[in-house]
């Protein structure tokens, strides 16, 4: 701690994690990083981050550790949850999980962290890779008030705004509410695009009309531009959106709540994965919609 400020740990340098960590490093925060796939994060090293060999080394060197891993299983594996090593890592540490998990998983993880003598904040974010690169994510925090207050300023280089949502798992419930709207919004946009395209309309003109109208948003403008260009490079992948859809649907079932629009979108994203489009951006769900076209008569 040469500058008197403790390093910050960051575990998970994927589609979202890498640009988030890079914004922290650019802001002058010294990072200790680890990723499951070796060789990631070269840009981070150029900004002073130190790549370590194991998650345990990250926890040993940083009192606060952010995790942004792809799944609950990946997080459990990195933390060696269920083994004595978990308690050794978490004791006296503050774990900030920024990935989206089920609310029940987050509650269980908080209980295990506390039992190990650590502290826990759930901090899912709303936004995809482009907002992550720009430091324009929306952060949702839940946990003990003192822990949330400690974490909130740390996220300034990553989030344009941060909201304290209450106790765990309220931040994840808020994120699932946001995701329900996002998934159905983009699915509807893709269906609108496909409808116009099949009617022989100029899809660039459709983009201009929608961008000029009252329904325009940052999401619609970004996603419609990708549809017009047939650019399916990943901002948020079909596979990740399907996982998020499954989380929302499961929570709705557990609370005995209807989710009719989400259920239809969920089926389309599942079809897109089954058709081999899982690694493409979520707007590639338009291909699953197009596959529903009735065959033209010979």
XYZ file of C-alpha atoms in Angstrom:
298
model
C 0.000 0.000 0.000
C 2.629 2.501 -1.101
C 0.101 5.322 -1.620
C -1.785 4.579 1.611
C -4.829 3.184 -0.230
C -5.460 -0.547 -0.079
C -5.653 -2.369 -3.422
C -9.053 -3.422 -4.694
C -9.590 -7.020 -5.774
C -11.403 -7.809 -9.023
C -12.276 -11.367 -10.083
C -13.799 -12.038 -13.514
C -12.595 -10.257 -16.674
C -15.262 -11.251 -19.161
C -17.452 -9.195 -21.502
C -18.559 -6.915 -18.662
C -15.842 -7.422 -16.072
C -12.881 -6.352 -18.193
C -14.177 -2.869 -19.128
C -15.438 -2.328 -15.573
C -12.046 -3.184 -14.111
C -10.319 -1.049 -16.737
C -12.371 1.992 -15.721
C -11.356 1.437 -12.102
C -7.692 1.191 -13.099
C -7.882 4.292 -15.294
C -9.351 6.161 -12.329
C -6.161 5.381 -10.432
C -7.344 2.468 -8.326
C -4.678 -0.205 -7.801
C -6.182 -3.559 -8.719
C -5.354 -7.154 -7.922
C -7.070 -9.236 -10.596
C -7.780 -12.865 -11.438
C -9.619 -14.454 -14.349
C -10.564 -18.068 -15.020
C -9.123 -17.909 -18.559
C -5.429 -16.959 -18.533
C -4.191 -14.163 -20.754
C -7.123 -11.771 -20.306
C -6.711 -8.207 -19.064
C -3.517 -7.109 -20.802
C -4.842 -3.539 -20.972
C -5.295 -3.651 -17.194
C -1.636 -4.518 -16.671
C -0.682 -1.429 -18.671
C -2.631 0.627 -16.123
C -0.861 -0.860 -13.119
C -3.103 -3.813 -12.271
C -1.422 -6.927 -10.916
C -2.584 -10.314 -12.227
C -2.480 -13.016 -9.556
C -2.492 -16.787 -9.890
C -5.464 -17.611 -7.643
C -8.531 -15.962 -6.102
C -7.023 -16.695 -2.665
C -4.100 -14.407 -3.510
C -6.528 -11.645 -4.478
C -8.360 -11.933 -1.147
C -5.077 -12.054 0.740
C -4.012 -8.731 -0.741
C -7.272 -6.775 -0.916
C -9.767 -6.011 1.885
C -12.550 -5.440 -0.674
C -12.996 -7.861 -3.595
C -15.406 -7.395 -6.503
C -16.583 -10.476 -8.398
C -18.066 -10.399 -11.913
C -18.245 -14.050 -12.938
C -20.517 -15.645 -15.516
C -22.536 -17.962 -13.279
C -23.285 -19.032 -9.736
C -21.238 -22.194 -10.287
C -18.239 -20.168 -11.469
C -18.453 -17.944 -8.396
C -18.730 -20.912 -6.021
C -15.712 -22.482 -7.686
C -13.612 -19.325 -7.466
C -14.503 -18.862 -3.787
C -14.019 -22.581 -3.048
C -17.364 -22.392 -1.313
C -18.088 -25.379 0.893
C -14.413 -25.945 1.751
C -12.228 -24.626 4.582
C -10.470 -22.397 2.042
C -13.672 -20.334 1.690
C -13.571 -19.199 5.314
C -9.849 -18.511 5.112
C -10.403 -16.236 2.110
C -13.492 -14.397 3.332
C -12.630 -13.750 6.968
C -12.290 -10.011 7.483
C -13.043 -9.290 3.820
C -15.874 -7.456 2.067
C -17.177 -9.389 -0.958
C -19.020 -7.316 -3.574
C -20.779 -9.509 -6.126
C -21.680 -7.475 -9.224
C -22.916 -10.403 -11.318
C -26.583 -11.270 -11.659
C -27.628 -14.354 -9.706
C -30.876 -15.651 -8.287
C -32.039 -13.785 -5.179
C -32.040 -17.034 -3.189
C -28.432 -17.746 -4.158
C -27.393 -14.275 -3.027
C -29.091 -14.727 0.336
C -27.312 -18.039 0.844
C -23.956 -16.568 -0.146
C -24.419 -13.694 2.271
C -25.133 -16.146 5.090
C -21.993 -18.162 4.276
C -19.816 -15.052 4.040
C -21.063 -13.800 7.391
C -20.490 -17.207 8.966
C -16.891 -17.014 7.711
C -16.399 -13.650 9.418
C -16.749 -11.565 6.251
C -19.176 -8.982 4.898
C -21.263 -9.039 1.726
C -22.843 -6.562 -0.667
C -24.769 -7.552 -3.769
C -24.226 -5.004 -6.521
C -25.736 -6.058 -9.864
C -25.574 -3.519 -12.667
C -27.986 -2.522 -15.406
C -26.337 -2.100 -18.789
C -24.356 -4.016 -21.396
C -20.784 -3.867 -22.685
C -21.022 -0.435 -24.318
C -22.210 1.333 -21.122
C -19.631 -0.711 -19.201
C -16.877 0.630 -21.455
C -18.165 4.191 -20.990
C -18.530 3.906 -17.201
C -22.260 4.515 -17.603
C -23.753 1.479 -15.867
C -26.504 1.788 -13.261
C -25.530 0.157 -9.971
C -27.957 -1.484 -7.556
C -26.680 -2.143 -4.031
C -28.059 -4.214 -1.169
C -26.573 -5.175 2.176
C -25.866 -3.640 5.554
C -26.076 0.152 5.335
C -22.468 0.690 6.435
C -21.168 -1.773 3.844
C -23.285 -0.225 1.093
C -21.970 3.218 2.050
C -18.394 1.910 1.777
C -18.976 0.334 -1.636
C -20.942 3.150 -3.280
C -18.013 5.569 -3.873
C -15.817 2.739 -5.145
C -18.180 2.322 -8.097
C -18.012 5.935 -9.314
C -15.682 5.069 -12.249
C -18.017 2.240 -13.285
C -21.544 3.590 -12.751
C -23.189 6.857 -13.730
C -25.628 6.367 -10.862
C -25.892 3.981 -7.914
C -29.057 3.144 -5.975
C -29.232 1.669 -2.483
C -32.091 -0.847 -2.558
C -32.163 -2.107 1.052
C -31.324 -5.524 2.429
C -30.154 -8.513 0.382
C -31.671 -9.611 -2.038
C -33.540 -6.398 -2.901
C -30.896 -5.243 -5.409
C -31.226 -8.481 -7.363
C -35.014 -8.304 -7.266
C -34.727 -4.783 -8.671
C -32.325 -6.030 -11.364
C -34.738 -8.796 -12.361
C -37.534 -6.227 -12.633
C -35.329 -4.121 -14.916
C -34.323 -7.167 -16.952
C -37.948 -8.164 -17.509
C -38.562 -4.801 -19.171
C -35.299 -4.911 -21.144
C -35.872 -8.418 -22.512
C -39.449 -7.765 -23.595
C -38.491 -4.338 -24.995
C -35.712 -5.678 -27.221
C -37.791 -8.689 -28.288
C -40.605 -6.354 -29.331
C -38.131 -4.173 -31.229
C -36.805 -7.218 -33.086
C -40.326 -8.309 -33.979
C -41.095 -4.794 -35.249
C -37.925 -4.841 -37.357
C -38.766 -8.258 -38.803
C -42.325 -7.144 -39.589
C -41.093 -4.050 -41.453
C -38.385 -5.996 -43.256
C -40.841 -8.650 -44.481
C -43.190 -5.904 -45.687
C -40.402 -4.611 -47.926
C -39.862 -1.387 -45.998
C -36.565 0.476 -45.830
C -35.252 -0.575 -42.404
C -32.921 2.439 -42.215
C -36.003 4.624 -42.607
C -37.693 2.609 -39.850
C -34.695 3.377 -37.629
C -35.032 7.109 -38.346
C -38.775 7.084 -37.662
C -38.447 5.215 -34.363
C -35.457 7.301 -33.248
C -37.487 10.468 -33.869
C -40.565 9.268 -32.006
C -41.686 9.110 -28.380
C -40.624 5.473 -27.918
C -36.961 6.147 -28.634
C -34.486 5.268 -25.892
C -30.777 4.637 -25.574
C -31.517 0.902 -25.787
C -33.789 1.119 -28.844
C -31.391 3.415 -30.687
C -28.394 1.193 -30.018
C -30.149 -2.092 -30.777
C -32.026 -0.887 -33.852
C -28.777 0.403 -35.385
C -27.330 -3.094 -34.904
C -30.368 -4.681 -36.555
C -30.184 -2.384 -39.585
C -26.469 -3.144 -39.964
C -27.000 -6.853 -39.207
C -24.287 -6.398 -36.597
C -24.605 -9.231 -34.093
C -21.311 -8.581 -32.262
C -21.866 -9.065 -28.551
C -22.966 -6.377 -26.158
C -25.220 -8.789 -24.255
C -25.288 -12.315 -25.644
C -28.338 -14.436 -26.438
C -27.040 -17.031 -23.970
C -26.680 -14.484 -21.146
C -30.098 -13.003 -21.853
C -31.627 -16.486 -21.737
C -29.979 -17.056 -18.341
C -31.396 -13.750 -17.074
C -34.795 -14.632 -18.487
C -34.675 -17.931 -16.612
C -33.890 -16.082 -13.371
C -36.847 -13.735 -13.834
C -39.206 -16.570 -14.761
C -38.114 -18.672 -11.778
C -38.628 -15.763 -9.396
C -42.051 -15.064 -10.883
C -43.055 -18.711 -10.443
C -41.750 -18.734 -6.856
C -43.816 -15.635 -6.066
C -46.831 -17.004 -7.998
C -46.773 -14.011 -10.332
C -47.725 -14.037 -14.031
C -45.096 -13.037 -16.610
C -46.835 -13.602 -19.967
C -44.656 -11.344 -22.126
C -41.457 -12.581 -20.521
C -42.518 -16.179 -21.084
C -42.950 -15.580 -24.821
C -39.576 -13.818 -25.047
C -37.976 -16.601 -23.033
C -39.185 -19.192 -25.537
C -37.752 -17.176 -28.440
C -34.349 -16.817 -26.777
C -34.322 -20.547 -26.062
C -35.064 -21.202 -29.737
C -32.241 -18.832 -30.728
C -29.806 -20.777 -28.529
C -31.079 -24.077 -29.948
C -30.487 -22.701 -33.452
C -26.840 -21.982 -32.590
C -27.023 -18.222 -32.018
C -26.168 -18.230 -28.310
C -22.865 -16.360 -28.663
C -24.398 -13.502 -30.706
C -25.879 -10.272 -29.403
C -29.414 -10.404 -28.069
C -30.806 -8.746 -31.218
C -29.995 -11.987 -33.033
C -33.265 -13.233 -31.513
C -34.652 -11.768 -34.758
C -33.354 -14.954 -36.383
C -35.564 -17.064 -34.133
C -38.504 -14.839 -35.077
C -37.657 -15.190 -38.778
C -37.526 -18.978 -38.389
C -41.231 -18.872 -37.504
C -42.118 -17.588 -40.985
C -44.489 -20.036 -42.668
C -42.987 -21.722 -45.735
C -43.779 -19.941 -48.985
C -45.851 -21.923 -51.466
C -43.810 -23.517 -54.281
